[in-house]
Short mmCIF file of C-alpha atoms in Angstrom, two decimals:
data_model
loop_
_atom_site.label_atom_id
_atom_site.label_comp_id
_atom_site.label_asym_id
_atom_site.label_seq_id
_atom_site.Cartn_x
_atom_site.Cartn_y
_atom_site.Cartn_z
CA UNK A 78 -27.90 -2.40 24.20
CA UNK A 79 -29.47 -4.32 21.32
CA UNK A 80 -32.65 -5.21 23.22
CA UNK A 81 -34.05 -1.70 23.58
CA UNK A 82 -34.73 1.16 21.22
CA UNK A 83 -32.53 3.74 22.96
CA UNK A 84 -28.82 4.34 22.41
CA UNK A 85 -25.96 2.50 24.11
CA UNK A 86 -22.52 4.14 23.95
CA UNK A 87 -19.50 1.86 24.35
CA UNK A 88 -16.30 3.72 25.25
CA UNK A 89 -13.19 1.82 24.19
CA UNK A 90 -9.50 2.82 24.42
CA UNK A 91 -8.29 1.49 21.06
CA UNK A 92 -9.59 1.64 17.51
CA UNK A 93 -8.51 -1.97 16.90
CA UNK A 94 -10.51 -3.13 19.91
CA UNK A 95 -13.73 -1.37 19.00
CA UNK A 96 -13.36 -2.29 15.31
CA UNK A 97 -13.09 -5.98 16.19
CA UNK A 98 -16.29 -5.89 18.28
CA UNK A 99 -18.19 -3.69 15.81
CA UNK A 100 -17.30 -5.91 12.83
CA UNK A 101 -18.62 -9.00 14.60
CA UNK A 102 -21.90 -7.28 15.49
CA UNK A 103 -22.34 -5.78 12.02
CA UNK A 104 -21.60 -9.14 10.37
CA UNK A 105 -24.53 -10.62 12.32
CA UNK A 106 -26.81 -7.81 11.14
CA UNK A 107 -27.02 -5.87 14.42
CA UNK A 108 -27.64 -2.07 14.37
CA UNK A 109 -24.17 -1.06 15.63
CA UNK A 110 -21.72 1.56 14.34
CA UNK A 111 -18.30 2.86 15.30
CA UNK A 112 -16.90 6.37 15.02
CA UNK A 113 -13.15 6.81 15.22
CA UNK A 114 -10.36 9.04 13.95
CA UNK A 115 -8.89 8.01 10.62
CA UNK A 116 -12.18 6.73 9.22
CA UNK A 117 -13.03 7.90 5.68
CA UNK A 118 -15.36 10.91 5.81
CA UNK A 119 -18.10 8.99 4.03
CA UNK A 120 -18.14 6.14 6.54
CA UNK A 121 -17.96 8.48 9.52
CA UNK A 122 -20.82 10.52 8.09
CA UNK A 123 -22.93 7.41 7.58
CA UNK A 124 -22.31 6.34 11.18
CA UNK A 125 -23.25 9.79 12.53
CA UNK A 126 -26.42 9.77 10.42
CA UNK A 127 -27.33 6.30 11.74
CA UNK A 128 -26.92 7.51 15.33
CA UNK A 129 -28.95 10.68 14.72
CA UNK A 130 -31.78 8.89 12.90
CA UNK A 131 -32.13 6.07 15.42
CA UNK A 132 -31.04 3.30 13.02
CA UNK A 133 -28.03 2.60 15.27
CA UNK A 134 -28.76 1.34 18.77
CA UNK A 135 -25.12 0.88 19.75
CA UNK A 136 -22.18 3.17 18.98
CA UNK A 137 -18.51 2.44 19.72
CA UNK A 138 -16.18 5.39 20.30
CA UNK A 139 -13.00 6.42 22.10
CA UNK A 140 -13.14 8.81 25.10
CA UNK A 141 -11.63 11.56 22.91
CA UNK A 142 -14.70 11.43 20.65
CA UNK A 143 -16.68 13.45 23.21
CA UNK A 144 -14.57 16.47 22.20
CA UNK A 145 -16.36 16.51 18.83
CA UNK A 146 -19.34 18.90 18.54
CA UNK A 147 -20.66 16.82 15.61
CA UNK A 148 -20.68 13.68 17.78
CA UNK A 149 -22.35 15.50 20.70
CA UNK A 150 -25.00 16.94 18.39
CA UNK A 151 -25.80 13.45 17.09
CA UNK A 152 -26.10 11.74 20.49
CA UNK A 153 -28.03 14.68 21.95
CA UNK A 154 -30.89 13.79 19.59
CA UNK A 155 -31.17 10.36 21.22
CA UNK A 156 -31.98 9.09 24.69
CA UNK A 157 -28.85 7.37 26.02
CA UNK A 158 -29.83 4.57 28.40
CA UNK A 159 -26.40 2.96 28.90
CA UNK A 160 -22.79 4.10 28.85
CA UNK A 161 -20.46 1.08 28.88
CA UNK A 162 -16.80 1.77 29.71
CA UNK A 163 -14.65 -1.04 28.31
CA UNK A 164 -11.15 -1.78 29.69
CA UNK A 165 -12.18 0.32 32.70
CA UNK A 166 -8.86 -0.33 34.47
CA UNK A 167 -7.50 2.43 32.18
CA UNK A 168 -9.03 4.88 34.61
CA UNK A 169 -7.05 3.44 37.49
CA UNK A 170 -4.25 0.96 36.96
CA UNK A 171 -2.15 3.16 34.67
CA UNK A 172 -4.01 6.26 35.73
CA UNK A 173 -2.68 9.40 34.08
CA UNK A 174 0.21 7.53 32.52
CA UNK A 175 -2.05 5.68 30.13
CA UNK A 176 -5.30 7.35 29.12
CA UNK A 177 -5.96 10.81 30.61
CA UNK A 178 -9.24 11.15 28.70
CA UNK A 179 -10.71 8.31 30.76
CA UNK A 180 -10.55 10.73 33.68
CA UNK A 181 -12.95 13.08 31.84
CA UNK A 182 -15.69 10.43 31.68
CA UNK A 183 -17.40 11.55 34.92
CA UNK A 184 -18.14 14.92 33.24
CA UNK A 185 -19.42 13.09 30.16
CA UNK A 186 -21.74 11.02 32.35
CA UNK A 187 -23.14 14.15 33.97
CA UNK A 188 -23.64 15.87 30.62
CA UNK A 189 -25.55 12.82 29.33
CA UNK A 190 -27.95 13.10 32.26
CA UNK A 191 -26.45 10.22 34.26
CA UNK A 192 -27.63 7.17 32.29
CA UNK A 193 -26.89 3.71 33.64
CA UNK A 194 -23.11 3.14 33.62
CA UNK A 195 -21.34 -0.19 33.19
CA UNK A 196 -17.57 -0.52 33.72
CA UNK A 197 -15.94 -3.70 32.38
CA UNK A 198 -12.42 -5.05 32.96
CA UNK A 199 -10.76 -8.43 33.29
CA UNK A 200 -7.87 -7.29 35.50
CA UNK A 201 -9.13 -5.32 38.49
CA UNK A 202 -8.14 -5.94 42.08
CA UNK A 203 -10.67 -5.02 44.80
CA UNK A 204 -8.77 -1.74 45.27
CA UNK A 205 -8.91 -0.92 41.56
CA UNK A 206 -12.61 -1.82 41.39
CA UNK A 207 -13.29 0.64 44.19
CA UNK A 208 -11.28 3.36 42.46
CA UNK A 209 -13.18 2.82 39.18
CA UNK A 210 -16.52 3.16 40.99
CA UNK A 211 -15.38 6.29 42.83
CA UNK A 212 -13.96 8.07 39.78
CA UNK A 213 -17.01 7.30 37.63
CA UNK A 214 -19.31 8.46 40.42
CA UNK A 215 -21.17 5.13 40.57
CA UNK A 216 -23.72 5.03 43.36
CA UNK A 217 -24.20 1.67 45.12
CA UNK A 218 -22.92 -0.22 42.04
CA UNK A 219 -23.67 -3.88 41.48
CA UNK A 220 -20.32 -5.67 41.45
CA UNK A 221 -20.16 -8.77 39.27
CA UNK A 222 -16.99 -10.84 39.61
CA UNK A 223 -16.89 -13.92 37.43
CA UNK A 224 -13.61 -15.29 38.82
CA UNK A 225 -10.04 -14.81 37.70
CA UNK A 226 -8.95 -18.38 37.10
CA UNK A 227 -8.08 -19.45 33.56
CA UNK A 228 -8.25 -23.27 33.92
CA UNK A 229 -6.85 -24.02 30.45
CA UNK A 230 -3.66 -22.00 31.06
CA UNK A 231 -0.51 -23.33 32.70
CA UNK A 232 1.99 -20.93 34.28
CA UNK A 233 5.77 -21.37 34.25
CA UNK A 234 8.43 -19.08 35.68
CA UNK A 235 11.98 -19.92 34.60
CA UNK A 236 14.72 -18.11 36.61
CA UNK A 237 17.94 -16.98 34.91
CA UNK A 238 21.04 -15.68 36.64
CA UNK A 239 24.67 -14.97 35.86
CA UNK A 240 26.82 -14.79 32.76
CA UNK A 241 25.25 -15.88 29.51
CA UNK A 242 21.69 -15.23 30.70
CA UNK A 243 20.59 -13.63 27.44
CA UNK A 244 21.93 -16.47 25.29
CA UNK A 245 20.32 -19.10 27.53
CA UNK A 246 17.00 -17.27 27.49
CA UNK A 247 17.09 -17.19 23.70
CA UNK A 248 17.99 -20.88 23.52
CA UNK A 249 15.09 -21.77 25.83
CA UNK A 250 12.69 -19.59 23.84
CA UNK A 251 13.75 -21.22 20.57
CA UNK A 252 13.40 -24.66 22.15
CA UNK A 253 9.88 -23.93 23.35
CA UNK A 254 8.73 -22.35 20.09
CA UNK A 255 10.22 -25.14 17.97
CA UNK A 256 7.25 -27.24 19.08
CA UNK A 257 4.31 -26.47 16.75
CA UNK A 258 1.97 -27.09 19.70
CA UNK A 259 3.24 -23.83 21.23
CA UNK A 260 2.46 -21.72 18.16
CA UNK A 261 0.99 -19.18 17.39
CA UNK A 262 2.84 -17.34 20.14
CA UNK A 263 3.38 -13.85 21.52
CA UNK A 264 6.74 -12.91 23.04
CA UNK A 265 6.48 -9.78 25.18
CA UNK A 266 9.75 -7.85 25.51
CA UNK A 267 10.62 -5.01 27.86
CA UNK A 268 12.32 -2.73 25.31
CA UNK A 269 12.09 -1.98 21.59
CA UNK A 270 15.66 -3.14 21.08
CA UNK A 271 14.93 -6.51 22.67
CA UNK A 272 11.85 -6.81 20.47
CA UNK A 273 13.89 -6.34 17.28
CA UNK A 274 16.66 -8.67 18.48
CA UNK A 275 14.32 -11.47 19.54
CA UNK A 276 12.31 -11.31 16.30
CA UNK A 277 15.47 -11.45 14.20
CA UNK A 278 16.92 -14.31 16.24
CA UNK A 279 13.73 -16.32 15.85
CA UNK A 280 13.66 -15.66 12.10
CA UNK A 281 17.28 -16.83 11.83
CA UNK A 282 16.13 -20.03 13.57
CA UNK A 283 13.58 -20.68 10.85
CA UNK A 284 10.45 -19.32 12.55
CA UNK A 285 8.10 -16.89 10.79
CA UNK A 286 8.41 -14.06 13.32
CA UNK A 287 7.46 -10.39 13.19
CA UNK A 288 8.34 -7.45 15.46
CA UNK A 289 5.87 -4.92 16.83
CA UNK A 290 6.59 -1.79 18.88
CA UNK A 291 5.71 1.90 18.96
CA UNK A 292 8.97 2.89 17.25
CA UNK A 293 7.92 1.35 13.95
CA UNK A 294 6.06 3.24 11.26
CA UNK A 295 2.28 2.88 11.42
CA UNK A 296 2.13 0.70 8.30
CA UNK A 297 4.83 -1.60 9.69
CA UNK A 298 2.92 -2.07 12.94
CA UNK A 299 -0.32 -2.68 11.04
CA UNK A 300 1.46 -5.13 8.70
CA UNK A 301 3.01 -7.06 11.61
CA UNK A 302 -0.34 -7.32 13.39
CA UNK A 303 -2.11 -8.38 10.18
CA UNK A 304 0.50 -11.07 9.49
CA UNK A 305 0.14 -12.47 13.00
CA UNK A 306 -3.65 -12.31 13.12
CA UNK A 307 -3.95 -13.94 9.68
CA UNK A 308 -1.46 -16.71 10.52
CA UNK A 309 1.28 -15.62 8.10
CA UNK A 310 3.61 -14.98 11.05
CA UNK A 311 3.37 -17.64 13.77
CA UNK A 312 5.27 -15.60 16.35
CA UNK A 313 5.16 -11.90 17.15
CA UNK A 314 7.79 -10.31 19.40
CA UNK A 315 6.28 -7.16 20.87
CA UNK A 316 6.36 -4.53 23.56
CA UNK A 317 3.18 -3.88 25.52
CA UNK A 318 2.14 -1.59 22.64
CA UNK A 319 0.74 -4.85 21.21
CA UNK A 320 -2.01 -5.13 23.74
CA UNK A 321 -5.68 -4.40 24.03
CA UNK A 322 -7.55 -5.10 20.82
CA UNK A 323 -5.66 -8.32 20.19
CA UNK A 324 -8.33 -11.02 20.09
CA UNK A 325 -6.74 -14.02 18.41
CA UNK A 326 -8.43 -17.12 19.77
CA UNK A 327 -5.77 -19.74 18.96
CA UNK A 328 -2.66 -18.27 20.64
CA UNK A 329 -1.05 -21.33 22.19
CA UNK A 330 1.64 -19.64 24.27
CA UNK A 331 2.57 -16.21 25.63
CA UNK A 332 6.17 -15.64 26.69
CA UNK A 333 7.56 -12.79 28.76
CA UNK A 334 11.17 -12.16 27.77
CA UNK A 335 11.45 -9.79 30.74
CA UNK A 336 9.54 -9.16 33.97
CA UNK A 337 6.60 -6.81 33.22
CA UNK A 338 5.77 -3.68 35.20
CA UNK A 339 2.91 -5.15 37.26
CA UNK A 340 1.00 -8.32 38.04
CA UNK A 341 -2.02 -6.78 36.30
CA UNK A 342 -0.01 -6.23 33.10
CA UNK A 343 1.40 -9.76 33.29
CA UNK A 344 -2.00 -11.42 33.72
CA UNK A 345 -3.66 -9.38 31.00
CA UNK A 346 -0.86 -10.24 28.56
CA UNK A 347 -0.65 -13.91 29.61
CA UNK A 348 -4.43 -14.09 29.21
CA UNK A 349 -4.12 -13.57 25.46
CA UNK A 350 -3.27 -17.25 25.26
CA UNK A 351 -5.95 -19.91 24.98
CA UNK A 352 -9.02 -17.78 24.34
CA UNK A 353 -10.48 -20.73 22.40
CA UNK A 354 -10.48 -22.76 25.64
CA UNK A 355 -7.77 -25.17 24.47
CA UNK A 356 -4.68 -25.92 26.63
CA UNK A 357 -2.15 -23.08 26.41
CA UNK A 358 0.97 -21.88 28.21
CA UNK A 359 2.23 -18.69 29.86
CA UNK A 360 6.00 -18.58 30.43
CA UNK A 361 7.91 -15.87 32.29
CA UNK A 362 11.69 -15.82 31.74
CA UNK A 363 12.70 -14.06 34.96
CA UNK A 364 16.08 -12.49 35.65
CA UNK A 365 16.89 -10.30 38.64
CA UNK A 366 18.64 -7.93 36.23
CA UNK A 367 15.13 -7.09 34.95
CA UNK A 368 14.35 -5.52 38.32
CA UNK A 369 16.95 -2.81 37.70
CA UNK A 370 15.13 -1.85 34.50
CA UNK A 371 11.82 -1.59 36.38
CA UNK A 372 13.42 0.57 39.09
CA UNK A 373 14.83 2.89 36.40
CA UNK A 374 11.37 3.19 34.82
CA UNK A 375 9.86 4.17 38.17
CA UNK A 376 12.54 6.75 38.92
CA UNK A 377 12.28 8.22 35.43
CA UNK A 378 8.55 8.81 36.00
CA UNK A 379 8.91 10.27 39.50
CA UNK A 380 8.09 13.98 39.71
CA UNK A 381 8.31 16.48 42.55
CA UNK A 382 5.89 19.33 43.35
CA UNK A 383 8.42 21.97 42.18
CA UNK A 384 8.62 20.29 38.76
CA UNK A 385 4.83 20.24 38.50
CA UNK A 386 4.64 23.92 39.50
CA UNK A 387 7.20 24.87 36.84
CA UNK A 388 5.33 22.84 34.20
CA UNK A 389 2.03 24.52 35.10
CA UNK A 390 3.62 27.99 35.01
CA UNK A 391 5.08 27.27 31.57
CA UNK A 392 1.66 26.28 30.23
CA UNK A 393 0.05 29.36 31.81
CA UNK A 394 2.64 31.58 30.10
CA UNK A 395 1.58 30.19 26.71
CA UNK A 396 -2.17 30.67 27.27
CA UNK A 397 -4.11 33.47 25.57
CA UNK A 398 -5.62 36.56 27.20
CA UNK A 399 -8.65 34.49 28.29
CA UNK A 400 -6.45 31.91 30.00
CA UNK A 401 -7.09 29.26 27.33
CA UNK A 402 -4.53 26.94 25.76
CA UNK A 403 -4.87 24.05 23.33
CA UNK A 404 -2.05 21.50 23.07
CA UNK A 405 -1.25 17.98 21.94
CA UNK A 406 -1.48 15.12 24.40
CA UNK A 407 1.91 14.90 26.17
CA UNK A 408 4.02 12.10 24.70
CA UNK A 409 6.31 11.37 27.65
CA UNK A 410 5.18 9.63 30.83
CA UNK A 411 6.76 12.40 32.91
CA UNK A 412 4.78 15.18 31.18
CA UNK A 413 1.54 13.19 31.35
CA UNK A 414 1.98 12.83 35.11
CA UNK A 415 2.84 16.52 35.51
CA UNK A 416 -0.26 17.52 33.54
CA UNK A 417 -2.56 15.30 35.59
CA UNK A 418 -1.10 16.36 38.94
CA UNK A 419 -1.23 20.06 38.00
CA UNK A 420 -4.91 19.63 37.15
CA UNK A 421 -5.57 17.92 40.49
CA UNK A 422 -3.74 20.77 42.20
CA UNK A 423 -6.16 23.28 40.68
CA UNK A 424 -3.79 24.93 38.17
CA UNK A 425 -6.22 24.47 35.26
CA UNK A 426 -9.14 22.45 33.98
CA UNK A 427 -8.54 20.00 31.14
CA UNK A 428 -11.06 18.96 28.51
CA UNK A 429 -10.62 16.90 25.34
CA UNK A 430 -10.35 19.01 22.18
CA UNK A 431 -10.92 18.08 18.52
CA UNK A 432 -8.19 16.14 16.76
CA UNK A 433 -7.17 14.21 19.87
CA UNK A 434 -5.78 17.37 21.51
CA UNK A 435 -6.39 18.86 24.96
CA UNK A 436 -8.00 22.16 25.89
CA UNK A 437 -6.75 23.85 29.09
CA UNK A 438 -8.59 26.59 30.96
CA UNK A 439 -6.33 28.26 33.51
CA UNK A 440 -7.93 28.21 36.96
CA UNK A 441 -7.02 29.39 40.43
CA UNK A 442 -3.91 29.20 42.54
CA UNK A 443 -1.63 26.16 42.31
CA UNK A 444 -2.23 24.12 45.47
CA UNK A 445 1.23 22.83 46.43
CA UNK A 446 0.08 20.52 49.28
CA UNK A 447 -2.39 18.80 46.93
CA UNK A 448 0.35 18.47 44.32
CA UNK A 449 2.70 16.94 46.90
CA UNK A 450 0.02 14.46 47.94
CA UNK A 451 -0.63 13.45 44.32
CA UNK A 452 3.12 13.05 43.62
CA UNK A 453 3.43 10.83 46.67
CA UNK A 454 0.38 8.75 45.66
CA UNK A 455 1.75 8.20 42.15
CA UNK A 456 5.15 7.18 43.53
CA UNK A 457 3.61 4.83 46.10
CA UNK A 458 1.43 3.20 43.43
CA UNK A 459 4.47 2.48 41.26
CA UNK A 460 6.45 0.96 44.12
CA UNK A 461 3.51 -1.20 45.26
CA UNK A 462 3.24 -2.59 41.72
CA UNK A 463 7.01 -3.23 41.69
CA UNK A 464 6.97 -5.12 44.99
CA UNK A 465 4.01 -7.24 43.86
CA UNK A 466 5.57 -8.31 40.56
CA UNK A 467 8.95 -8.97 42.26
CA UNK A 468 7.24 -11.24 44.82
CA UNK A 469 5.35 -13.08 42.09
CA UNK A 470 8.40 -13.59 39.84
CA UNK A 471 10.62 -15.02 42.58
CA UNK A 472 8.16 -16.76 44.90
CA UNK A 473 8.26 -20.50 45.51
CA UNK A 474 4.50 -21.10 45.78
CA UNK A 475 1.85 -22.11 43.26
CA UNK A 476 1.75 -19.54 40.45
CA UNK A 477 -1.99 -19.88 39.93
CA UNK A 478 -2.72 -19.41 43.62
CA UNK A 479 -0.50 -16.30 43.73
CA UNK A 480 -2.39 -14.75 40.82
CA UNK A 481 -5.81 -15.49 42.29
CA UNK A 482 -4.75 -14.11 45.68
CA UNK A 483 -3.48 -10.91 44.05
CA UNK A 484 -6.90 -10.27 42.52
CA UNK A 485 -8.75 -11.18 45.72
CA UNK A 486 -10.24 -14.41 44.33
CA UNK A 487 -10.44 -16.96 47.17
CA UNK A 488 -11.91 -19.77 45.09
CA UNK A 489 -9.67 -22.84 44.61
CA UNK A 490 -7.77 -22.94 41.34
CA UNK A 491 -9.08 -25.64 39.01
CA UNK A 492 -6.53 -26.33 36.25
CA UNK A 493 -7.83 -28.53 33.44
CA UNK A 494 -4.39 -30.05 33.02
CA UNK A 495 -0.97 -28.86 34.09
CA UNK A 496 -1.03 -26.10 36.74
CA UNK A 497 2.43 -24.53 37.00
CA UNK A 498 6.14 -25.27 37.36
CA UNK A 499 5.79 -25.48 41.17
CA UNK A 500 2.82 -27.87 41.31
CA UNK A 501 3.96 -29.99 38.35
CA UNK A 502 7.68 -30.53 38.72
CA UNK A 503 7.78 -32.65 35.55
CA UNK A 504 8.90 -29.80 33.33
CA UNK A 505 8.29 -29.60 29.60
CA UNK A 506 11.26 -27.22 29.36
CA UNK A 507 14.95 -28.11 29.80
CA UNK A 508 16.94 -26.76 32.73
CA UNK A 509 18.43 -23.39 31.68
CA UNK A 510 21.81 -24.51 33.01
CA UNK A 511 21.85 -27.31 30.44
CA UNK A 512 21.47 -24.76 27.64
CA UNK A 513 24.62 -22.80 28.43
CA UNK A 514 27.01 -24.66 26.11
CA UNK A 515 24.68 -24.89 23.13
CA UNK A 516 23.54 -21.29 23.56
CA UNK A 517 27.10 -19.95 23.65
CA UNK A 518 27.73 -21.13 20.11
CA UNK A 519 24.65 -19.36 18.85
CA UNK A 520 25.36 -16.01 20.40
CA UNK A 521 24.92 -13.10 18.02
CA UNK A 522 25.88 -9.44 18.02
CA UNK A 523 23.39 -6.80 18.91
CA UNK A 524 20.84 -5.88 16.31
CA UNK A 525 20.76 -2.20 15.44
CA UNK A 526 17.31 -0.63 15.27
CA UNK A 527 15.79 -1.13 11.84
CA UNK A 528 16.43 1.80 9.53
CA UNK A 529 14.84 2.72 6.25
CA UNK A 530 16.98 1.49 3.36
CA UNK A 531 18.83 4.16 1.40
CA UNK A 532 17.73 3.65 -2.20
CA UNK A 533 19.72 4.59 -5.29
CA UNK A 534 18.00 6.06 -8.35
CA UNK A 535 17.37 2.66 -9.99
CA UNK A 536 16.26 1.17 -6.67
CA UNK A 537 13.80 4.03 -6.22
CA UNK A 538 12.30 3.28 -9.65
CA UNK A 539 11.78 -0.36 -8.64
CA UNK A 540 10.35 0.72 -5.27
CA UNK A 541 7.74 2.90 -7.00
CA UNK A 542 6.91 0.02 -9.36
CA UNK A 543 6.43 -2.25 -6.32
CA UNK A 544 4.18 0.33 -4.65
CA UNK A 545 2.06 0.61 -7.79
CA UNK A 546 1.84 -3.19 -8.01
CA UNK A 547 0.89 -3.38 -4.30
CA UNK A 548 -2.06 -1.06 -4.89
CA UNK A 549 -3.58 -3.58 -7.31
CA UNK A 550 -2.59 -6.60 -5.25
CA UNK A 551 -4.35 -5.17 -2.18
CA UNK A 552 -7.64 -5.19 -4.13
CA UNK A 553 -9.20 -2.41 -2.09
CA UNK A 554 -7.83 -3.60 1.27
CA UNK A 555 -5.21 -1.61 3.22
CA UNK A 556 -1.74 -1.72 1.64
CA UNK A 557 -0.19 -3.29 4.75
CA UNK A 558 -2.18 -6.49 4.11
CA UNK A 559 0.24 -7.11 1.23
CA UNK A 560 3.51 -5.64 2.57
CA UNK A 561 4.71 -2.55 4.40
CA UNK A 562 6.95 0.12 2.86
CA UNK A 563 10.13 -1.09 4.56
CA UNK A 564 9.69 -4.57 3.09
CA UNK A 565 9.26 -3.08 -0.39
CA UNK A 566 12.37 -0.94 0.18
CA UNK A 567 14.35 -4.06 1.13
CA UNK A 568 13.14 -5.86 -2.01
CA UNK A 569 14.09 -2.87 -4.19
CA UNK A 570 17.56 -2.61 -2.65
CA UNK A 571 18.44 -6.32 -2.59
CA UNK A 572 16.83 -7.33 -5.93
CA UNK A 573 16.19 -10.97 -4.86
CA UNK A 574 17.01 -13.29 -7.79
CA UNK A 575 14.91 -16.24 -6.63
CA UNK A 576 12.27 -17.36 -4.15
CA UNK A 577 14.78 -18.30 -1.45
CA UNK A 578 16.28 -14.81 -1.46
CA UNK A 579 12.83 -13.21 -1.45
CA UNK A 580 11.64 -15.37 1.45
CA UNK A 581 14.64 -14.26 3.55
CA UNK A 582 13.54 -10.60 3.54
CA UNK A 583 11.89 -9.47 6.83
CA UNK A 584 8.16 -8.98 6.34
CA UNK A 585 7.89 -11.65 3.65
CA UNK A 586 6.00 -14.65 4.98
CA UNK A 587 4.43 -17.84 3.59
CA UNK A 588 1.23 -16.08 2.50
CA UNK A 589 3.18 -13.41 0.61
CA UNK A 590 5.28 -16.08 -1.10
CA UNK A 591 2.25 -18.10 -2.10
CA UNK A 592 0.28 -15.16 -3.47
CA UNK A 593 2.86 -12.68 -4.70
CA UNK A 594 6.30 -14.24 -5.22
CA UNK A 595 5.93 -14.69 -8.99
CA UNK A 596 4.69 -11.15 -9.56
CA UNK A 597 7.40 -9.55 -7.42
CA UNK A 598 10.23 -11.59 -8.89
CA UNK A 599 8.88 -10.70 -12.32
CA UNK A 600 9.05 -6.99 -11.51
CA UNK A 601 12.61 -7.40 -10.23
CA UNK A 602 13.65 -9.32 -13.35
CA UNK A 603 12.05 -6.70 -15.60
CA UNK A 604 14.03 -3.94 -13.87
CA UNK A 605 17.24 -5.94 -14.13
CA UNK A 606 16.59 -6.41 -17.85
CA UNK A 607 16.16 -2.65 -18.36
CA UNK A 608 19.49 -2.00 -16.68
CA UNK A 609 21.23 -4.63 -18.81
CA UNK A 610 19.82 -3.08 -21.96
#
């Protein structure tokens, strides 16, 4: 893309992912730009102008960006010689459940005059690779497979059964993370509630831990990610919402608190460890009770042809006299699947619309047999993924070999050090059964989901003072790089009298204490003095 004078378009699913790549190119002086929602108008305008004028030879964008007439007008003034689709498994592995706009890319390719197309992914089986090529309309594609082995990673699966499983899992997790050699670390949890509970339990054990999931406010998520990426939080407990776009080279261990939905998801998440090439660990804490959660997820997403037909009829009833309807992207998995299957069954055509929305043009008759076939295919895909991850989690063979076989890589595994818990029986972790007694004493009640603090009148005054102070402390950077709103609310409500009390507030880490403790405690003291007067 940088070698020629024509335009390369890189399609990426997440703003964080494209921003990371664009920043690195721009820092080295390369003619690359990115265009994404949420960018200040001035920056977006500069990027569009650079594309139109030819100053930019590489542009990063999301698939939704092709719904913008301004973007199309800019790229239409250039010859596009390469369209690179990053994280191309989004078009297949999660299919309609994850990124429906990836399924519009074949039309984009045609509209661009069929330039060369490159599809890149690190987690594609042979079946998924074939599906990517078919959906993108690639003709006789060159397939480059660099191998799936990660020699510097070791893989451990620790089984848990019976009463006290949760307490023993937490005790083992604390034990493993108490070793500085295993930090920074990511702990992937299956639910938002588990994410909050695990993060709080680790903080109570003295670790600088943050929580990240889709239920948090945007500034809280951004603050948690910033703290982890900058080293202020050594551990982040997260759902799979903390995923693509995370490129932290020195992650020493990735833990799965629960069995993930697929082998592909597991390997992509485990692969966030050791990107600097140094020895790192992937640990799966496996309980058969997790399988019930996965089965519930599958059944919740299952849809029948009658449900799809009703959904399509409802959308048709809301269309205008020309059979057109614009709507937001469906938020639930069930509605996303219904939308995609209804489109496949010929009920309407879907195109991306400005503002991240969808434009529907009502088409011909709803084809029930095609809908039934698509429902069956979606259901079968989910159950195949379930059976594969169940076999991996409870198998007795080499973990590395099982992963390579899943991705169709027949080359021998070549671990640089320790391979896995099966091949290297000398475990670095204690037997979970030995943790039962010590874990029982540390058992805690359930953590309620974090709520915004109710502030009194005086607290609200202090909160506004803290927000005004944060604006200056951020020095032009995003506010979350200092602290998120919920942390400021907690400070305003609790009025910490000293550094120890301030440090105990969630969201306050070592960097915050070093840079801002004096200023914040000064604001608190000033407010307390006003009240006393």
